[in-house]
Amino acid sequence: MLAGDYRPRGTRPTQNMQAYDLYLKGLDYLRRPATENVLEKAQRRFSQAIELDPQFASAHAGLCNTFIALYVLSKNLGQFESAEKYCHRALTLNIETGDAHIALGKLYLHSGQYARAGDEFQRSIALDELSISAYYGLADSLIARNQLAPAEATLRAAIELKPTVWRSYLEMGSFLFGAGRSAEAIPFYLKAIELVPDNMEAYVSLGAAYYMVEDFEAAATSWRHSIALSPSATA
């Protein structure tokens, strides 16, 4: 559970309008289903924003989130180290940058420090209660500590806060699937696809859920859709 409803918080975080525009474009890429091509475009936009305004904390946080997503795809330790660098730089520039706390929470998740991760996601929510990505991370930290009921409540709260965000339905579906509730997961995957029809991630997950309920024809159809959108070893 990584990408999500990234968005700027509060007032404009830089006075450089060109840097801010590039930052918003980077956020737009982070909202999309995570592929190497999409994440490289996000990385380029955030890097360009930082070149224009080196003190732009939110752009550093954007790069941290991008490198974490790239690390998840590649398992390249260099990506993880880059994420750590940009995350700490963002917090050095502005301790109240919510996205930086989300990014740091993800770093803690990937290093097995689940309680510390949860604290960072809670800090982000305290700064902005509509920070949907923080809810995803908080749910992950709870799942890692086997606190399943609070995790489910956290994901449902994310859906209620912003019901048009496709990622929330994918996260909820993945939680239910992981809990052995595949039949319940299917409607959430379908809703994610309804909101973003070219959603390779959701089709892969939908196929797995159909497979577990022994609807093999529907599973094959879902995986074919995923392959048509973006071939992957999993599909």
XYZ file of C-alpha atoms in Angstrom:
235
model
C 0.000 0.000 0.000
C 1.904 2.903 -1.228
C 0.598 5.344 -3.667
C -2.550 7.328 -2.862
C -4.376 10.610 -2.745
C -1.335 12.871 -2.580
C -2.226 16.532 -2.569
C -0.778 19.859 -1.469
C -1.628 20.855 2.079
C -2.721 24.270 3.285
C -1.176 27.306 1.636
C 1.134 27.125 -1.369
C 4.421 25.641 -0.074
C 6.677 27.706 -2.392
C 6.653 31.180 -3.872
C 8.077 29.901 -7.163
C 5.042 29.324 -9.359
C 6.942 27.242 -11.918
C 8.269 24.976 -9.160
C 4.774 24.656 -7.717
C 3.349 23.700 -11.105
C 5.999 21.000 -11.534
C 5.243 19.755 -8.007
C 1.539 19.426 -8.817
C 2.392 17.505 -11.981
C 4.552 15.172 -9.890
C 1.650 14.595 -7.511
C -0.588 13.792 -10.457
C 1.765 10.997 -11.503
C 1.890 9.645 -7.941
C -1.901 9.325 -7.959
C -1.782 6.962 -10.917
C -1.294 3.183 -10.779
C 2.395 2.684 -10.004
C 4.547 1.668 -12.962
C 8.234 2.380 -13.503
C 7.430 4.751 -16.375
C 4.890 6.744 -14.332
C 7.187 6.963 -11.313
C 10.129 8.119 -13.417
C 7.959 10.964 -14.717
C 7.025 11.884 -11.138
C 10.707 11.810 -10.158
C 11.597 14.136 -13.023
C 8.916 16.697 -12.086
C 9.854 16.787 -8.402
C 13.565 17.062 -9.242
C 12.869 19.979 -11.576
C 10.836 21.679 -8.842
C 13.734 21.318 -6.402
C 16.168 22.765 -8.947
C 13.987 25.880 -9.075
C 13.473 26.040 -5.288
C 15.956 23.955 -3.231
C 14.046 24.841 -0.027
C 10.778 23.344 -1.321
C 10.101 20.765 1.425
C 7.020 19.228 -0.187
C 8.924 18.512 -3.410
C 11.574 16.667 -1.390
C 8.774 14.675 0.252
C 7.383 13.922 -3.202
C 10.749 12.532 -4.268
C 10.889 10.422 -1.120
C 7.486 8.899 -1.854
C 8.511 8.318 -5.477
C 11.719 6.506 -4.532
C 9.835 4.352 -2.029
C 7.405 3.309 -4.765
C 10.323 2.579 -7.098
C 11.958 0.508 -4.359
C 8.783 -1.549 -3.981
C 8.868 -2.293 -7.718
C 12.601 -2.998 -8.032
C 13.841 -3.924 -4.530
C 16.899 -1.837 -5.424
C 18.540 -0.727 -2.171
C 19.748 2.450 -3.860
C 16.130 3.553 -4.296
C 15.512 3.012 -0.581
C 18.590 5.044 0.338
C 17.489 7.866 -1.966
C 14.048 7.844 -0.341
C 15.618 8.121 3.101
C 17.790 11.052 2.029
C 14.926 13.075 0.555
C 12.586 12.279 3.405
C 14.960 13.577 6.052
C 15.739 16.618 3.908
C 12.026 17.444 3.712
C 11.634 17.259 7.481
C 14.774 19.354 7.991
C 13.258 22.049 5.805
C 9.802 21.894 7.389
C 8.855 19.573 10.256
C 5.155 20.216 9.532
C 5.261 18.822 5.992
C 2.598 16.113 6.196
C 3.824 14.226 3.152
C 7.283 13.955 4.708
C 5.817 12.241 7.755
C 3.988 9.834 5.427
C 7.215 9.115 3.588
C 9.138 8.571 6.822
C 6.375 6.266 8.020
C 6.784 4.192 4.865
C 10.524 3.971 5.460
C 9.865 2.681 8.970
C 7.357 0.165 7.585
C 9.896 -1.217 5.140
C 12.513 -1.510 7.875
C 10.149 -3.344 10.257
C 9.677 -0.457 12.717
C 5.899 -0.676 12.750
C 5.096 1.314 15.886
C 7.317 4.203 14.772
C 5.668 4.041 11.346
C 2.242 4.338 12.951
C 3.379 7.381 14.908
C 4.489 9.140 11.721
C 1.193 8.444 9.957
C -0.690 9.741 12.984
C 1.402 12.924 12.875
C 0.476 13.427 9.238
C -3.227 12.958 9.999
C -2.930 15.464 12.851
C -1.522 17.986 10.364
C -4.233 17.213 7.794
C -7.148 14.920 8.685
C -7.921 14.502 4.969
C -4.497 12.977 4.308
C -5.787 9.764 2.723
C -2.317 8.341 2.117
C -1.624 8.575 5.850
C -4.685 6.417 6.513
C -3.332 3.733 4.181
C 0.019 3.771 5.940
C -1.575 3.728 9.381
C -3.634 0.701 8.346
C -0.465 -1.038 7.150
C 1.267 -0.398 10.452
C -1.738 -1.815 12.323
C -1.894 -4.891 10.081
C 1.801 -5.515 10.698
C 1.043 -5.570 14.430
C -1.979 -7.855 13.878
C -4.452 -5.153 14.886
C -6.912 -6.042 12.151
C -10.118 -4.455 13.434
C -8.570 -0.967 13.814
C -6.884 -1.396 10.429
C -10.198 -2.156 8.732
C -11.856 0.802 10.465
C -9.022 3.067 9.292
C -9.449 2.011 5.651
C -13.219 2.437 5.804
C -12.687 5.920 7.249
C -10.466 6.763 4.258
C -13.265 5.753 1.870
C -15.809 7.810 3.784
C -13.547 10.874 3.784
C -12.983 10.852 0.003
C -15.251 8.303 -1.719
C -14.007 9.049 -5.249
C -10.374 8.019 -4.640
C -9.770 4.713 -6.412
C -6.772 3.761 -4.290
C -8.905 3.532 -1.146
C -11.016 0.773 -2.693
C -7.930 -1.119 -3.822
C -6.448 -0.872 -0.328
C -9.687 -2.068 1.249
C -9.940 -4.936 -1.203
C -6.358 -5.969 -0.524
C -6.986 -5.924 3.224
C -10.034 -8.154 2.866
C -8.218 -10.497 0.487
C -5.309 -10.791 2.902
C -7.739 -11.574 5.715
C -9.177 -14.477 3.715
C -12.357 -12.577 2.802
C -11.965 -12.783 -0.965
C -15.669 -12.586 -1.809
C -15.962 -9.329 0.153
C -12.900 -7.933 -1.623
C -14.350 -8.283 -5.142
C -16.774 -5.290 -4.997
C -13.963 -3.024 -3.809
C -11.685 -4.054 -6.676
C -14.563 -3.508 -9.116
C -15.155 -0.018 -7.703
C -11.458 0.826 -8.144
C -11.741 -0.235 -11.796
C -14.942 1.760 -12.233
C -13.107 4.878 -11.057
C -9.930 4.164 -13.087
C -10.756 1.779 -15.972
C -7.132 1.272 -17.080
C -6.198 0.040 -13.620
C -3.693 -2.776 -14.061
C -3.185 -3.181 -10.298
C -6.878 -3.615 -9.613
C -7.313 -6.162 -12.419
C -4.434 -8.271 -11.035
C -5.988 -8.233 -7.574
C -9.475 -8.848 -8.897
C -8.217 -11.913 -10.747
C -6.704 -13.270 -7.529
C -9.962 -12.737 -5.625
C -12.001 -14.488 -8.323
C -9.500 -17.348 -8.315
C -9.874 -17.810 -4.550
C -13.669 -18.057 -4.839
C -13.163 -20.553 -7.700
C -14.609 -18.338 -10.436
C -11.772 -19.295 -12.765
C -13.271 -17.827 -15.927
C -13.648 -14.411 -14.295
C -10.116 -14.709 -12.898
C -8.660 -15.403 -16.340
C -10.629 -12.515 -17.851
C -9.325 -10.115 -15.179
C -5.723 -11.187 -15.678
C -6.064 -10.847 -19.460
C -7.265 -7.262 -18.933
C -4.248 -6.601 -16.721
C -1.819 -8.028 -19.281
C -3.411 -5.973 -22.045
C -2.869 -2.824 -19.992
C 0.667 -3.605 -18.781
C 2.205 -7.086 -18.964
C 3.538 -8.304 -15.626
C 4.966 -11.533 -14.265
C 2.207 -11.701 -11.660
C -0.617 -11.513 -14.212
